[in-house]
Tab-separated table of C-alpha atoms in Angstrom:
chain	number	residue	atom	x	y	z
P	24	MET	CA	0.000	0.000	0.000
P	25	ALA	CA	2.941	2.320	0.669
P	26	ILE	CA	4.075	1.764	-2.895
P	27	PHE	CA	0.555	1.862	-4.334
P	28	PHE	CA	-0.400	5.288	-2.942
P	29	GLY	CA	2.901	6.879	-3.987
P	30	ASN	CA	2.672	5.501	-7.506
P	31	PHE	CA	-1.000	6.311	-7.815
P	32	SER	CA	-0.738	9.953	-6.689
P	33	SER	CA	2.279	10.716	-8.890
P	34	ILE	CA	0.767	9.241	-12.076
P	35	LEU	CA	-2.755	10.493	-11.361
P	36	ASN	CA	-1.500	14.053	-11.718
P	37	SER	CA	-0.796	13.536	-15.421
P	38	GLY	CA	-4.391	12.655	-16.359
P	39	THR	CA	-6.128	15.176	-14.123
P	40	VAL	CA	-4.127	18.133	-15.426
P	41	THR	CA	-4.916	17.479	-19.100
P	42	VAL	CA	-8.659	18.134	-18.775
P	43	ALA	CA	-8.008	21.301	-16.750
P	44	LEU	CA	-5.858	23.072	-19.359
P	45	PRO	CA	-8.735	25.218	-20.775
P	46	PHE	CA	-9.540	26.464	-17.254
P	47	MET	CA	-5.874	27.279	-16.632
P	48	MET	CA	-5.755	29.265	-19.857
P	49	LYS	CA	-8.746	31.328	-18.770
P	50	ASP	CA	-7.688	31.971	-15.163
P	51	LEU	CA	-4.018	32.665	-15.901
P	52	HIS	CA	-4.692	34.604	-19.141
P	53	ALA	CA	-2.409	32.355	-21.186
P	54	ASP	CA	-2.596	31.039	-24.734
P	55	LEU	CA	-2.621	27.374	-25.762
P	56	ASN	CA	1.046	27.256	-26.780
P	57	ASP	CA	2.194	28.377	-23.329
P	58	THR	CA	-0.339	26.296	-21.402
P	59	GLN	CA	0.619	23.066	-23.188
P	60	TRP	CA	4.007	23.296	-21.480
P	61	VAL	CA	2.239	22.448	-18.223
P	62	THR	CA	2.029	18.869	-19.549
P	63	THR	CA	4.984	18.870	-21.964
P	64	GLY	CA	7.430	20.195	-19.350
P	65	PHE	CA	6.204	17.612	-16.856
P	66	MET	CA	6.726	14.788	-19.365
P	67	LEU	CA	10.203	16.011	-20.326
P	68	ALA	CA	11.216	16.214	-16.671
P	69	MET	CA	9.968	12.686	-15.928
P	70	GLY	CA	11.902	11.248	-18.864
P	71	SER	CA	15.091	13.171	-18.050
P	72	ILE	CA	15.373	12.132	-14.393
P	73	ALA	CA	14.681	8.399	-14.864
P	74	PRO	CA	18.233	7.373	-15.941
P	75	ILE	CA	19.847	8.724	-12.742
P	76	VAL	CA	17.488	6.851	-10.412
P	77	GLY	CA	19.667	3.715	-10.442
P	78	TYR	CA	22.701	5.677	-9.219
P	79	LEU	CA	20.757	7.587	-6.556
P	80	GLY	CA	19.042	4.429	-5.271
P	81	ASP	CA	22.389	2.647	-4.920
P	82	LYS	CA	23.904	5.615	-3.038
P	83	ILE	CA	21.131	6.466	-0.558
P	84	SER	CA	18.858	3.362	-0.750
P	85	TYR	CA	15.611	3.154	-2.688
P	86	LYS	CA	13.513	3.679	0.427
P	87	ARG	CA	15.157	7.057	1.108
P	88	LEU	CA	14.991	8.004	-2.564
P	89	TYR	CA	11.288	7.152	-2.669
P	90	MET	CA	10.516	9.155	0.472
P	91	TYR	CA	12.552	12.188	-0.650
P	92	ALA	CA	10.732	12.070	-3.998
P	93	LEU	CA	7.362	11.919	-2.222
P	94	VAL	CA	8.225	14.934	-0.061
P	95	GLY	CA	9.363	16.854	-3.149
P	96	PHE	CA	6.189	15.857	-4.988
P	97	LEU	CA	4.087	17.038	-2.044
P	98	ILE	CA	5.818	20.437	-1.868
P	99	CYS	CA	5.597	20.951	-5.640
P	100	SER	CA	1.880	20.057	-5.613
P	101	VAL	CA	1.267	22.827	-3.062
P	102	LEU	CA	3.356	25.256	-5.125
P	103	CYS	CA	1.457	24.349	-8.328
P	104	GLY	CA	-1.833	25.043	-6.543
P	105	CYS	CA	-0.480	28.431	-5.421
P	106	SER	CA	0.817	29.459	-8.881
P	107	TRP	CA	0.197	33.117	-9.721
P	108	ASN	CA	0.844	33.015	-13.495
P	109	ILE	CA	1.491	30.502	-16.274
P	110	GLY	CA	5.272	30.842	-15.948
P	111	SER	CA	5.293	29.885	-12.270
P	112	LEU	CA	2.926	26.968	-12.927
P	113	ILE	CA	5.148	25.585	-15.708
P	114	PHE	CA	8.249	25.917	-13.494
P	115	PHE	CA	6.651	24.109	-10.557
P	116	ARG	CA	5.261	21.406	-12.869
P	117	ILE	CA	8.758	20.734	-14.232
P	118	LEU	CA	10.041	20.338	-10.664
P	119	GLN	CA	7.099	18.079	-9.896
P	120	GLY	CA	7.943	15.969	-12.957
P	121	LEU	CA	11.495	15.445	-11.696
P	122	PHE	CA	10.225	13.996	-8.422
P	123	CYS	CA	7.514	11.904	-10.142
P	124	GLY	CA	10.127	10.506	-12.527
P	125	ALA	CA	12.030	9.121	-9.527
P	126	ILE	CA	8.985	7.578	-7.834
P	127	LEU	CA	8.067	5.020	-10.520
P	128	PRO	CA	11.443	3.244	-10.935
P	129	ALA	CA	12.135	3.464	-7.186
P	130	THR	CA	8.896	1.674	-6.312
P	131	LEU	CA	9.398	-0.992	-8.972
P	132	THR	CA	12.869	-1.699	-7.595
P	133	ILE	CA	11.542	-1.926	-4.030
P	134	VAL	CA	9.052	-4.608	-5.113
P	135	TYR	CA	11.890	-6.798	-6.400
P	136	GLN	CA	14.243	-6.099	-3.507
P	137	ALA	CA	11.774	-6.304	-0.598
P	138	VAL	CA	8.986	-8.694	-1.661
P	139	PRO	CA	9.655	-12.472	-1.485
P	140	ALA	CA	10.065	-14.099	-4.892
P	141	GLU	CA	6.878	-16.146	-4.595
P	142	LYS	CA	4.789	-13.000	-4.024
P	143	GLN	CA	6.481	-10.705	-6.552
P	144	ALA	CA	3.905	-11.379	-9.263
P	145	LEU	CA	1.132	-10.098	-6.977
P	146	GLY	CA	3.331	-7.156	-5.970
P	147	ILE	CA	3.864	-6.236	-9.621
P	148	SER	CA	0.116	-6.529	-10.211
P	149	LEU	CA	-0.517	-3.925	-7.497
P	150	TRP	CA	2.261	-1.751	-8.935
P	151	SER	CA	0.700	-2.074	-12.400
P	152	VAL	CA	-2.777	-1.291	-11.080
P	153	ALA	CA	-1.492	2.053	-9.775
P	154	SER	CA	0.412	2.872	-12.966
P	155	MET	CA	-2.510	1.978	-15.272
P	156	PHE	CA	-5.556	2.846	-13.151
P	157	ALA	CA	-4.340	6.355	-12.315
P	158	PRO	CA	-4.182	7.633	-15.927
P	159	ALA	CA	-7.478	5.880	-16.696
P	160	ILE	CA	-9.390	7.508	-13.833
P	161	GLY	CA	-7.473	10.797	-14.100
P	162	PRO	CA	-9.794	12.468	-16.652
P	163	THR	CA	-12.869	11.502	-14.608
P	164	LEU	CA	-11.484	12.853	-11.359
P	165	GLY	CA	-9.945	15.884	-13.053
P	166	GLY	CA	-13.228	16.757	-14.718
P	167	LEU	CA	-15.170	16.499	-11.448
P	168	LEU	CA	-12.697	18.543	-9.400
P	169	THR	CA	-12.255	21.229	-12.049
P	170	GLU	CA	-15.979	21.505	-12.645
P	171	TYR	CA	-16.914	22.044	-8.991
P	172	TYR	CA	-13.768	23.285	-7.210
P	173	GLY	CA	-11.516	24.806	-9.877
P	174	TRP	CA	-8.255	23.614	-11.421
P	175	LYS	CA	-6.166	24.219	-8.290
P	176	ALA	CA	-8.044	21.409	-6.544
P	177	ILE	CA	-6.338	18.807	-8.754
P	178	PHE	CA	-3.005	19.760	-7.156
P	179	PHE	CA	-4.237	20.104	-3.580
P	180	MET	CA	-5.819	16.640	-3.929
P	181	ASN	CA	-2.274	15.217	-3.926
P	182	ILE	CA	-1.607	16.379	-0.377
P	183	PRO	CA	-3.472	13.648	1.591
P	184	LEU	CA	-2.364	10.915	-0.836
P	185	ALA	CA	1.305	11.917	-0.611
P	186	ILE	CA	1.201	12.237	3.194
P	187	LEU	CA	-0.386	8.782	3.476
P	188	ALA	CA	2.296	7.296	1.202
P	189	ILE	CA	5.086	8.959	3.234
P	190	VAL	CA	3.701	7.649	6.537
P	191	LEU	CA	3.259	4.107	5.226
P	192	ALA	CA	6.686	4.093	3.535
P	193	SER	CA	8.501	5.253	6.677
P	194	ARG	CA	6.699	2.626	8.776
P	195	TYR	CA	6.602	-0.457	6.563
P	196	LEU	CA	9.248	-0.333	3.818
P	197	PRO	CA	12.555	-2.014	4.708
P	198	MET	CA	15.816	-0.118	4.342
P	199	GLN	CA	18.016	-1.548	1.599
P	200	GLN	CA	21.774	-1.743	1.893
P	201	VAL	CA	23.559	1.104	0.092
P	202	LYS	CA	26.528	0.560	-2.198
P	203	LYS	CA	29.724	2.255	-1.072
P	204	GLY	CA	32.162	3.890	-3.459
P	205	GLY	CA	31.581	4.934	-7.015
P	206	THR	CA	31.334	8.459	-8.358
P	207	LEU	CA	28.645	10.113	-10.402
P	208	ASP	CA	29.196	9.641	-14.121
P	209	TYR	CA	28.814	13.285	-15.153
P	210	ALA	CA	29.513	12.562	-18.837
P	211	GLY	CA	26.774	9.923	-18.859
P	212	LEU	CA	24.388	12.233	-17.012
P	213	ILE	CA	24.894	15.139	-19.430
P	214	THR	CA	24.563	13.001	-22.558
P	215	VAL	CA	21.482	11.059	-21.430
P	216	VAL	CA	19.632	14.158	-20.212
P	217	THR	CA	20.502	16.009	-23.435
P	218	GLY	CA	19.535	13.040	-25.595
P	219	SER	CA	16.285	12.238	-23.760
P	220	THR	CA	15.135	15.853	-23.697
P	221	SER	CA	15.994	16.391	-27.375
P	222	LEU	CA	14.181	13.253	-28.549
P	223	MET	CA	11.110	13.984	-26.434
P	224	MET	CA	11.065	17.577	-27.675
P	225	TYR	CA	11.190	16.303	-31.252
P	226	PHE	CA	8.406	13.768	-30.770
P	227	THR	CA	6.086	16.032	-28.752
P	228	GLN	CA	6.642	19.229	-30.753
P	229	GLY	CA	7.479	17.815	-34.195
P	230	ASN	CA	3.951	18.215	-35.533
P	231	LYS	CA	4.039	21.932	-34.644
P	232	ILE	CA	7.580	22.914	-35.611
P	233	GLY	CA	7.709	20.567	-38.626
P	234	TRP	CA	9.300	17.118	-38.598
P	235	PHE	CA	11.815	18.086	-41.274
P	236	SER	CA	12.232	21.767	-40.429
P	237	GLY	CA	15.487	23.271	-39.216
P	238	TRP	CA	14.446	22.945	-35.583
P	239	GLY	CA	13.174	19.424	-36.224
P	240	TRP	CA	16.502	18.268	-37.640
P	241	THR	CA	18.328	20.002	-34.795
P	242	TRP	CA	16.366	18.196	-32.069
P	243	ILE	CA	16.496	14.738	-33.673
P	244	SER	CA	20.196	15.008	-34.571
P	245	LEU	CA	21.162	16.217	-31.108
P	246	GLY	CA	19.047	13.464	-29.536
P	247	VAL	CA	20.428	10.588	-31.616
P	248	ILE	CA	24.064	11.697	-31.299
P	249	SER	CA	23.773	12.269	-27.540
P	250	ILE	CA	22.151	8.876	-26.924
P	251	ALA	CA	24.801	7.160	-29.084
P	252	VAL	CA	27.568	8.805	-27.047
P	253	PHE	CA	25.734	7.899	-23.834
P	254	ILE	CA	25.526	4.201	-24.816
P	255	TRP	CA	29.236	4.125	-25.674
P	256	ARG	CA	30.087	5.860	-22.405
P	257	GLU	CA	28.003	3.505	-20.236
P	258	LEU	CA	29.474	0.403	-21.850
P	259	THR	CA	33.043	1.581	-21.266
P	260	ALA	CA	32.802	3.444	-17.920
P	261	THR	CA	34.045	1.779	-14.737
P	262	THR	CA	31.040	3.022	-12.740
P	263	PRO	CA	28.308	3.753	-15.298
P	264	LEU	CA	25.365	6.010	-14.494
P	265	LEU	CA	22.985	3.407	-15.937
P	266	ASN	CA	24.081	-0.203	-16.205
P	267	LEU	CA	23.117	-1.026	-19.771
P	268	ARG	CA	24.653	-4.473	-19.405
P	269	VAL	CA	21.297	-5.693	-18.072
P	270	PHE	CA	20.373	-6.067	-21.748
P	271	GLN	CA	22.589	-9.164	-21.787
P	272	TYR	CA	19.660	-10.936	-20.119
P	273	ALA	CA	17.656	-11.835	-23.210
P	274	THR	CA	14.348	-12.286	-21.371
P	275	PHE	CA	14.601	-8.738	-20.021
P	276	THR	CA	15.400	-7.400	-23.508
P	277	TRP	CA	12.439	-9.175	-25.134
P	278	GLY	CA	10.212	-7.946	-22.320
P	279	ILE	CA	11.326	-4.349	-22.902
P	280	ILE	CA	10.489	-4.660	-26.615
P	281	VAL	CA	6.985	-5.993	-25.876
P	282	ASN	CA	6.461	-3.336	-23.211
P	283	CYS	CA	7.394	-0.539	-25.625
P	284	ILE	CA	5.106	-1.850	-28.379
P	285	LEU	CA	2.117	-2.165	-26.043
P	286	THR	CA	2.861	1.299	-24.638
P	287	ILE	CA	2.432	2.690	-28.152
P	288	GLY	CA	-0.918	0.895	-28.421
P	289	LEU	CA	-1.963	2.179	-24.999
P	290	TYR	CA	-1.212	5.818	-25.797
P	291	ALA	CA	-3.004	5.583	-29.137
P	292	GLY	CA	-6.305	5.142	-27.315
P	293	ALA	CA	-5.474	7.533	-24.480
P	294	PHE	CA	-4.636	10.282	-26.986
P	295	LEU	CA	-7.226	9.709	-29.724
P	296	LEU	CA	-10.446	8.732	-27.954
P	297	PRO	CA	-10.889	11.927	-25.873
P	298	ILE	CA	-10.331	13.995	-29.038
P	299	TYR	CA	-12.962	11.971	-30.906
P	300	MET	CA	-15.560	12.119	-28.135
P	301	GLU	CA	-15.135	15.846	-27.511
P	302	ASN	CA	-14.863	16.974	-31.159
P	303	ALA	CA	-17.082	14.513	-33.056
P	304	LEU	CA	-19.677	13.583	-30.427
P	305	GLY	CA	-19.643	16.879	-28.524
P	306	SER	CA	-19.019	15.164	-25.168
P	307	SER	CA	-17.824	17.172	-22.159
P	308	SER	CA	-14.527	16.309	-20.469
P	309	LEU	CA	-16.501	14.964	-17.505
P	310	THR	CA	-18.520	12.652	-19.782
P	311	VAL	CA	-15.323	11.424	-21.410
P	312	GLY	CA	-13.866	10.616	-18.016
P	313	LEU	CA	-16.988	8.793	-16.840
P	314	MET	CA	-17.002	6.663	-19.999
P	315	MET	CA	-13.470	5.506	-19.245
P	316	LEU	CA	-14.302	4.562	-15.666
P	317	PRO	CA	-15.900	1.075	-16.188
P	318	GLY	CA	-12.883	-0.138	-18.160
P	319	ALA	CA	-10.480	1.269	-15.574
P	320	LEU	CA	-12.272	-0.534	-12.740
P	321	LEU	CA	-12.310	-3.853	-14.602
P	322	MET	CA	-8.621	-3.401	-15.408
P	323	ILE	CA	-7.917	-3.564	-11.660
P	324	VAL	CA	-9.721	-6.916	-11.464
P	325	ALA	CA	-7.823	-8.236	-14.500
P	326	SER	CA	-4.440	-7.089	-13.111
P	327	LEU	CA	-4.993	-8.694	-9.702
P	328	LEU	CA	-6.302	-11.888	-11.301
P	329	SER	CA	-3.250	-11.935	-13.549
P	330	GLY	CA	-0.999	-11.732	-10.490
P	331	ARG	CA	-2.869	-14.567	-8.780
P	332	LEU	CA	-2.611	-16.793	-11.848
P	333	HIS	CA	1.119	-16.233	-12.339
P	334	GLY	CA	2.942	-19.508	-11.887
P	335	LYS	CA	-0.289	-21.513	-12.001
P	336	ILE	CA	-0.789	-21.328	-15.763
P	337	ARG	CA	1.596	-20.875	-18.676
P	338	PRO	CA	2.559	-17.185	-19.011
P	339	GLU	CA	1.695	-16.911	-22.698
P	340	TYR	CA	-2.014	-17.454	-22.005
P	341	PRO	CA	-2.671	-14.118	-20.217
P	342	LEU	CA	0.000	-12.397	-22.305
P	343	LEU	CA	-1.379	-13.422	-25.683
P	344	GLY	CA	-4.978	-13.152	-24.501
P	345	GLY	CA	-4.423	-9.608	-23.274
P	346	ALA	CA	-2.564	-8.606	-26.432
P	347	PHE	CA	-5.328	-9.988	-28.675
P	348	LEU	CA	-7.983	-8.103	-26.698
P	349	LEU	CA	-5.978	-4.897	-27.163
P	350	ILE	CA	-5.568	-5.559	-30.910
P	351	ILE	CA	-9.264	-6.379	-31.443
P	352	ALA	CA	-10.407	-3.291	-29.530
P	353	THR	CA	-7.985	-1.046	-31.417
P	354	TRP	CA	-9.284	-2.424	-34.713
P	355	ALA	CA	-12.882	-1.875	-33.588
P	356	PHE	CA	-12.092	1.797	-32.947
P	357	SER	CA	-11.078	2.152	-36.589
P	358	ARG	CA	-14.814	1.882	-37.388
P	359	LEU	CA	-15.951	5.076	-35.674
P	360	SER	CA	-18.510	7.456	-37.187
P	361	LEU	CA	-20.393	10.617	-36.295
P	362	THR	CA	-23.238	8.478	-34.924
P	363	THR	CA	-21.279	5.884	-32.927
P	364	SER	CA	-23.083	5.023	-29.686
P	365	TYR	CA	-21.647	5.451	-26.212
P	366	ALA	CA	-22.316	1.751	-25.564
P	367	PHE	CA	-19.995	0.815	-28.458
P	368	ILE	CA	-17.202	3.014	-27.084
P	369	ILE	CA	-17.567	1.854	-23.466
P	370	GLY	CA	-17.685	-1.820	-24.505
P	371	TRP	CA	-14.487	-1.685	-26.524
P	372	MET	CA	-12.783	0.466	-23.903
P	373	ILE	CA	-13.480	-2.285	-21.383
P	374	CYS	CA	-11.950	-4.757	-23.835
P	375	ARG	CA	-8.813	-2.592	-24.151
P	376	TYR	CA	-8.353	-2.107	-20.426
P	377	VAL	CA	-8.948	-5.760	-19.546
P	378	GLY	CA	-6.377	-6.726	-22.181
P	379	LEU	CA	-3.854	-4.359	-20.654
P	380	GLY	CA	-4.674	-5.669	-17.189
P	381	PHE	CA	-3.784	-9.230	-18.210
P	382	SER	CA	-0.724	-8.464	-20.331
P	383	SER	CA	1.156	-5.601	-18.652
P	384	PRO	CA	1.854	-7.143	-15.190
P	385	ASN	CA	2.954	-10.442	-16.755
P	386	ILE	CA	5.380	-8.726	-19.101
P	387	MET	CA	6.895	-6.792	-16.214
P	388	THR	CA	7.160	-9.891	-14.015
P	389	LEU	CA	8.781	-12.056	-16.695
P	390	SER	CA	11.289	-9.431	-17.851
P	391	MET	CA	12.358	-8.179	-14.399
P	392	SER	CA	12.630	-11.683	-12.923
P	393	ALA	CA	15.478	-12.383	-15.337
P	394	VAL	CA	17.625	-9.619	-13.812
P	395	PRO	CA	19.776	-10.294	-10.690
P	396	LYS	CA	18.518	-8.610	-7.528
P	397	GLU	CA	21.483	-6.221	-7.313
P	398	SER	CA	20.748	-4.883	-10.833
P	399	THR	CA	16.977	-4.424	-10.520
P	400	GLY	CA	17.362	-0.701	-9.762
P	401	HIS	CA	19.081	-0.046	-13.065
P	402	ALA	CA	16.672	-2.355	-14.929
P	403	SER	CA	13.612	-0.530	-13.550
P	404	ALA	CA	15.195	2.848	-14.344
P	405	ILE	CA	15.781	1.727	-17.943
P	406	THR	CA	12.208	0.415	-18.203
P	407	ASN	CA	10.626	3.664	-17.026
P	408	TRP	CA	13.030	5.831	-19.047
P	409	LEU	CA	12.147	4.001	-22.262
P	410	ARG	CA	8.417	4.128	-21.456
P	411	GLN	CA	8.580	7.923	-21.189
P	412	VAL	CA	10.459	8.304	-24.474
P	413	ILE	CA	8.152	5.824	-26.234
P	414	ALA	CA	5.061	7.586	-24.846
P	415	SER	CA	6.203	10.923	-26.277
P	416	PHE	CA	7.045	9.167	-29.556
P	417	ALA	CA	3.565	7.600	-29.739
P	418	ILE	CA	1.764	10.870	-29.022
P	419	GLY	CA	3.867	12.765	-31.556
P	420	ILE	CA	3.553	10.200	-34.346
P	421	PHE	CA	-0.189	9.600	-33.901
P	422	SER	CA	-0.793	13.329	-33.679
P	423	SER	CA	1.031	13.798	-36.973
P	424	ILE	CA	-0.834	10.931	-38.694
P	425	TYR	CA	-4.150	12.311	-37.478
P	426	SER	CA	-3.320	15.832	-38.666
P	427	VAL	CA	-2.074	14.757	-42.101
P	428	ARG	CA	-4.969	12.376	-42.742
P	429	THR	CA	-7.531	14.976	-41.626
P	430	GLN	CA	-6.248	17.406	-44.235
P	431	SER	CA	-6.139	14.670	-46.863
P	432	HIS	CA	-9.741	13.594	-46.222
P	433	LEU	CA	-10.845	17.222	-46.117
P	434	THR	CA	-9.417	17.751	-49.596
P	435	GLU	CA	-11.069	14.575	-50.925
P	436	LEU	CA	-14.483	15.418	-49.447
P	437	SER	CA	-14.325	18.979	-50.769
P	438	ALA	CA	-13.613	17.660	-54.254
P	439	LYS	CA	-16.673	15.401	-54.005
P	440	GLY	CA	-18.905	18.318	-53.024
P	441	GLU	CA	-19.875	17.010	-49.575
P	442	VAL	CA	-22.108	19.067	-47.252
P	443	LYS	CA	-19.810	21.731	-45.801
P	444	THR	CA	-21.435	21.971	-42.363
P	445	SER	CA	-20.167	18.537	-41.379
P	446	LEU	CA	-17.104	18.487	-43.629
P	447	ARG	CA	-14.525	19.074	-40.907
P	448	GLU	CA	-16.153	16.599	-38.483
P	449	THR	CA	-16.365	13.875	-41.148
P	450	ALA	CA	-12.743	14.368	-42.191
P	451	SER	CA	-11.694	14.249	-38.535
P	452	VAL	CA	-13.461	10.934	-37.890
P	453	LEU	CA	-12.054	9.349	-41.063
P	454	ALA	CA	-8.557	10.465	-40.024
P	455	MET	CA	-9.194	9.015	-36.570
P	456	ASN	CA	-10.016	5.645	-38.137
P	457	ASP	CA	-6.826	5.730	-40.217
P	458	THR	CA	-4.766	6.475	-37.111
P	459	PHE	CA	-6.322	3.590	-35.186
P	460	ILE	CA	-5.501	1.242	-38.073
P	461	ALA	CA	-1.858	2.352	-37.825
P	462	ALA	CA	-1.947	1.751	-34.053
P	463	CYS	CA	-3.459	-1.697	-34.611
P	464	ILE	CA	-0.676	-2.669	-37.026
P	465	VAL	CA	1.964	-1.600	-34.489
P	466	THR	CA	0.277	-3.579	-31.702
P	467	VAL	CA	0.170	-6.741	-33.839
P	468	LEU	CA	3.987	-6.609	-33.945
P	469	ALA	CA	4.016	-7.512	-30.243
P	470	ILE	CA	2.672	-11.050	-30.888
P	471	PRO	CA	5.891	-12.741	-32.149
P	472	PHE	CA	7.926	-11.085	-29.391
P	473	ILE	CA	5.437	-12.345	-26.767
P	474	VAL	CA	5.855	-15.879	-28.142
P	475	ILE	CA	9.658	-15.554	-27.862
P	476	LEU	CA	9.403	-14.093	-24.350
P	477	SER	CA	7.111	-16.901	-23.207
P	478	SER	CA	9.268	-19.646	-24.710
P	479	ARG	CA	12.396	-18.251	-23.030
P	480	SER	CA	10.559	-18.135	-19.714
P	481	ARG	CA	9.547	-21.805	-20.041
P	482	SER	CA	13.103	-22.806	-20.975
P	483	LYS	CA	14.488	-20.989	-17.944
P	484	LYS	CA	11.948	-22.634	-15.623
P	485	ALA	CA	12.739	-26.077	-17.066
P	486	ALA	CA	16.463	-25.505	-16.565
P	487	LYS	CA	15.886	-24.611	-12.889
P	488	MET	CA	13.859	-27.798	-12.365
P	489	ILE	CA	16.690	-29.901	-13.787
């Protein structure tokens, strides 16, 4: 529970803030370009801090790191709620993102270092519930709070959750042994922060600045070169900032690949569906959030059931079953129209979330179990770092596909002489369907990697029995 409440409160803040952006614009007299940095800056900060978590956890212990991050998150939440203009809000959100970026990998590491091996699958299920349920329920909660109490309430809501997590962590989490010696790899730190920030800037802002514009080429070139130098540095340094040698464990590597692919599929729905419901169906942000709630609740059941079943049935059953549910639901959403019913959307949302509930915890359990206990901190830092970069990549790419296809369909419909009053809405829905097809194709790519991951897991288990 100490881990659950910390994870939940830190991730919840991402979903609640998104629906409150229009209210922030109005109250703080800011335009959309400035206000979007409330979420973009937060995402960049989370992705930039993740690689250093392994070093910090080894030096001060993951319990201390987790508690310091919670205290920082609590203070920044209060400061965000007290912001006096858009500049101060963006600054405090970036600080908040730094602390949130440390919470996720720290808690994942604690599960593997503190929970007995036979109960780790259930521990990962609880960890996954927090990391998946929070963004699912975020729009619902954000819409309710903003509607009745104003946008500042979404930050003040963090106070009791963070305090509860701090109290539980100090009382119940064991203190891990710290590693003596070793110095901070400043070259690795500079290159990974530069590379991560540049790539995330390119993916999140590429559709606005132009993917092949001067600024676009600058960000992508700087990102690729910096990450290449970082990889070389970490593989040759005596005390690397991030131990990339964990990729020598093939099961972990295959698990990372599957995780990244399913993350792309997850963010396709999280990004596209609210746009469709608000623009095409005229739904309010509160209605959008409420429609996501049934799926989010059933995802909790699926995640916990997945943890209970781990070790009792072959791992590929929940993995493949969950992946197929995600693929089918994504394909179904490529059949949207201006008259699609709410029942259709809620039903397939439930299918998506249940699929994620069965697949995500199992992937995490299989991949992390292949890593030695002393390296789990670096493995969890790598996992969360890549998830942040992949999330920004997914949002950027799907945003670009949606934008390009909308313009293309608009041109085609205009040439056919369609009714102009619904021209833009029709083009938008058709573009939405095209984007979901692209997301479906990407998600299908996870299937062969899941088969490989499952077969390696069985081989490893058989070897242990011998």
